[in-house]
Coordinates of N, CA, C and O in Angstrom, one line a residue:
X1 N -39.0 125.7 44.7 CA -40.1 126.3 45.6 C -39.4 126.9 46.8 O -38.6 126.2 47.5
X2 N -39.6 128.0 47.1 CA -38.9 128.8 48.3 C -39.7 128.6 49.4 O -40.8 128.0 49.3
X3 N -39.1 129.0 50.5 CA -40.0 128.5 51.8 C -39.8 129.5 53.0 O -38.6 129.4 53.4
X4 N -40.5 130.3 53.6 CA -41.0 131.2 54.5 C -41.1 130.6 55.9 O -41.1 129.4 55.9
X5 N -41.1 131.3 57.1 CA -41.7 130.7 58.4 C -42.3 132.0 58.7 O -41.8 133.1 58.4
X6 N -43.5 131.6 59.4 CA -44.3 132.7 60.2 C -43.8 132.9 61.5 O -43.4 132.2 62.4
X7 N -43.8 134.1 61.5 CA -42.8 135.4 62.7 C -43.8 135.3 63.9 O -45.0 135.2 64.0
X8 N -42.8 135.5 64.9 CA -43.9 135.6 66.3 C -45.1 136.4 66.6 O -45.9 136.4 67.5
X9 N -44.7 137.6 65.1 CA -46.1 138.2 65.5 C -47.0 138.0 64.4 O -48.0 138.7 64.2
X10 N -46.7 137.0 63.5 CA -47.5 135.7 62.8 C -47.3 137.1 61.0 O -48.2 137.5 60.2
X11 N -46.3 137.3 61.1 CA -45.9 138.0 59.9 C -45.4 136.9 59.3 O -45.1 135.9 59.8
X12 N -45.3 137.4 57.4 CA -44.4 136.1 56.5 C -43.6 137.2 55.6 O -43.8 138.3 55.8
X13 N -42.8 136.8 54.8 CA -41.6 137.4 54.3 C -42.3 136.7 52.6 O -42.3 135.5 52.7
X14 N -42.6 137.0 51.7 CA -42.6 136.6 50.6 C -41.1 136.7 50.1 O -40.4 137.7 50.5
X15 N -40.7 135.9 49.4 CA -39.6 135.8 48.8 C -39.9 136.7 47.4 O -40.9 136.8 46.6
X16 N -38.2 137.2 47.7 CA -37.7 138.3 46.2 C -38.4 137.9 45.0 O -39.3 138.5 44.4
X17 N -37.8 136.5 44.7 CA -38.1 135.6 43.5 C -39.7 135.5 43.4 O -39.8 135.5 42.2
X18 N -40.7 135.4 43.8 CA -41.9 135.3 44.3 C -42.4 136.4 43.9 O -43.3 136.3 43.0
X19 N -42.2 137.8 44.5 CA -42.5 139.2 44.8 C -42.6 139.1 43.5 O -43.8 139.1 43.1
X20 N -41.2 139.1 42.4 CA -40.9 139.5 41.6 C -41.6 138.9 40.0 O -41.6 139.4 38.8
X21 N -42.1 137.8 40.5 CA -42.3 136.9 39.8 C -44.0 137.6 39.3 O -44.3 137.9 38.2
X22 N -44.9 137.6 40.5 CA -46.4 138.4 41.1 C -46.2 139.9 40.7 O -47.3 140.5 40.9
X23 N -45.2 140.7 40.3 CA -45.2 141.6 39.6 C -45.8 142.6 41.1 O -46.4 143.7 41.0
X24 N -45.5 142.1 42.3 CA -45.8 143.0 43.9 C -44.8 144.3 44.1 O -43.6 144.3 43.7
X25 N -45.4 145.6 44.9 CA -44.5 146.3 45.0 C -45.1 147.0 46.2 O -46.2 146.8 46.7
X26 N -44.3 147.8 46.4 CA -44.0 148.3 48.3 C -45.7 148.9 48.3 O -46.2 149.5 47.4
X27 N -46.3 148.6 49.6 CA -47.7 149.0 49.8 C -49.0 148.5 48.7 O -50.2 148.9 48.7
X28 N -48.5 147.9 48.2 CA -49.8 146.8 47.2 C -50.7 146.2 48.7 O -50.2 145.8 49.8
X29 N -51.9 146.2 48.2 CA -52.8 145.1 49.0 C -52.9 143.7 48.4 O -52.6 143.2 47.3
X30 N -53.3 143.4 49.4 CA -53.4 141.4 48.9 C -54.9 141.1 49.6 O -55.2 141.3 50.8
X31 N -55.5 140.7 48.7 CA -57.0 139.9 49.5 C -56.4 138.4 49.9 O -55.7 137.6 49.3
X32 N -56.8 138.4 51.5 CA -56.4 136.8 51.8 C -57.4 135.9 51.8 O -58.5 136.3 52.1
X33 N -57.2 134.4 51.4 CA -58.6 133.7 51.2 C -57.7 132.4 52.0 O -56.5 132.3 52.2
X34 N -58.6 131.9 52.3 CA -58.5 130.7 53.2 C -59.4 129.2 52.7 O -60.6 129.4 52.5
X35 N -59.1 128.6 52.6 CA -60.1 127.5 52.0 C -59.0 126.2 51.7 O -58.0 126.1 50.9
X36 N -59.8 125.3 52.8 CA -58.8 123.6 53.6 C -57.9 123.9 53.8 O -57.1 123.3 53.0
X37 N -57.1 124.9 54.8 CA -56.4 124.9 55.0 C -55.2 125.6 54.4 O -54.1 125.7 55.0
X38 N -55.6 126.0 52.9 CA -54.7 126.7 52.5 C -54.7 128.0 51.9 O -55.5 128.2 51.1
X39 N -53.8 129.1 52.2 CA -53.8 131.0 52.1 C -53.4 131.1 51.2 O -52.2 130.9 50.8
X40 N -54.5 131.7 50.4 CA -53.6 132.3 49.1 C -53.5 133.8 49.3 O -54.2 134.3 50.3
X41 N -53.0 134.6 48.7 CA -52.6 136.0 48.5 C -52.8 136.6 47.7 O -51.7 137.2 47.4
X42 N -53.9 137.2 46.7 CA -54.1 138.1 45.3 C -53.7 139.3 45.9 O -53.9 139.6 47.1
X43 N -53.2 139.9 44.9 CA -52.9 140.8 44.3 C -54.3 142.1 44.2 O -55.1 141.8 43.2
X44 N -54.5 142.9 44.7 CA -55.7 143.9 44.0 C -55.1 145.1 43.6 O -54.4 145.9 44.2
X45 N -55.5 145.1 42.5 CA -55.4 146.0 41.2 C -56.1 147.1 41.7 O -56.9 146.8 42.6
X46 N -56.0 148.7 41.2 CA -56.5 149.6 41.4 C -56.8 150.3 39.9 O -56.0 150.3 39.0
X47 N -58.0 150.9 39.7 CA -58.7 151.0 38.7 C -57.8 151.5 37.2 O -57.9 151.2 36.0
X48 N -57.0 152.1 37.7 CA -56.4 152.5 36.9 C -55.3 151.5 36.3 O -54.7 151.6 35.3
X49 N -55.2 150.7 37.2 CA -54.1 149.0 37.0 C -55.3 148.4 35.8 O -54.9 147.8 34.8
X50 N -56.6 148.7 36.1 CA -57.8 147.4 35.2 C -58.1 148.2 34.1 O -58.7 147.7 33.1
X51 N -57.7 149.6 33.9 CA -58.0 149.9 33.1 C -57.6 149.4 31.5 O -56.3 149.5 31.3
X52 N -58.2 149.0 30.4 CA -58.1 148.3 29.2 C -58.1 146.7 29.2 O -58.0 146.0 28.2
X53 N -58.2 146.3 30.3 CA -57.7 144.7 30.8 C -59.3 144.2 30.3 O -59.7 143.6 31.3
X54 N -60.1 144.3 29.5 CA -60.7 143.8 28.4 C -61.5 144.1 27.4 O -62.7 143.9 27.1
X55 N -60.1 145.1 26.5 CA -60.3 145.8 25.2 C -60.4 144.1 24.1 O -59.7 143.1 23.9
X56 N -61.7 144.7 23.7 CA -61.8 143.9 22.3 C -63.1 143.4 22.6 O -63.9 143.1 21.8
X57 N -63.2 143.3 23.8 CA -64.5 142.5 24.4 C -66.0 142.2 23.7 O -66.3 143.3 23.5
X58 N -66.7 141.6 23.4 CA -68.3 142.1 22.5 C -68.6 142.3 23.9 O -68.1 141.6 24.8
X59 N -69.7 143.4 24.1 CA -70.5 143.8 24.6 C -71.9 143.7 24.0 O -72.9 144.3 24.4
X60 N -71.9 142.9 23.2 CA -73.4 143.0 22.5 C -74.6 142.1 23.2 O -74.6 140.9 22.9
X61 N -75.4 142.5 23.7 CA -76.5 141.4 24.7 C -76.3 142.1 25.7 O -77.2 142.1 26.5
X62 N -74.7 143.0 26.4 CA -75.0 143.1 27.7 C -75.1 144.2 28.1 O -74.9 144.3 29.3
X63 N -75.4 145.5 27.4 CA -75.2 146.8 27.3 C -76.8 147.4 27.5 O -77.5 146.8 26.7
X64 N -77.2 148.1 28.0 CA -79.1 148.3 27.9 C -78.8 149.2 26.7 O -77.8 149.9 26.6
X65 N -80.0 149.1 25.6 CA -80.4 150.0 24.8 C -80.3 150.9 24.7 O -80.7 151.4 25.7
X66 N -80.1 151.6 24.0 CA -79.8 153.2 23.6 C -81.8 153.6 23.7 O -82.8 152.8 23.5
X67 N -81.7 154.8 24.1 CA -83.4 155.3 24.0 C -83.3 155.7 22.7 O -82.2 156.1 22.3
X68 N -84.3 155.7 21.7 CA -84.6 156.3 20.7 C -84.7 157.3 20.1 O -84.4 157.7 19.0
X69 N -85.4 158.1 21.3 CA -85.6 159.4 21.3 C -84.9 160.4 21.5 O -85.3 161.5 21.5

């Protein structure tokens, strides 16, 4: 487990091994969430990152009907 300290202007350094591991690269965003005390960091994908990320899927029940006419 690698280990970080927060910088005086309350910046963190993710570690190489970490970065690399999270598949992170220069100018990615991260949503931060907070909850008891502890920050996590996601990753957000840009549409084109999501695109196919759930081929196969059934859609059946959740699609509105085709018109008939």
């Amino acid at each position: 487990m690698a280990e970080t300290k927060v910088s005086s202007k309350y910046q963190v350094v993710i570690p190489k091994e970490d970065r690399e591991r999270a598949g992170l690269h220069v100018g990615q965003k991260l949503m931060v969430t907070v909850k008891h005390g502890v920050i996590k960091l996601v990753p957000l994908k840009t549409l084109d990152e999501l695109e196919g990320f759930v081929k196969g899927l059934d859609a059946t029940g959740y699609r509105e009907e085709e018109d008939p006419s």
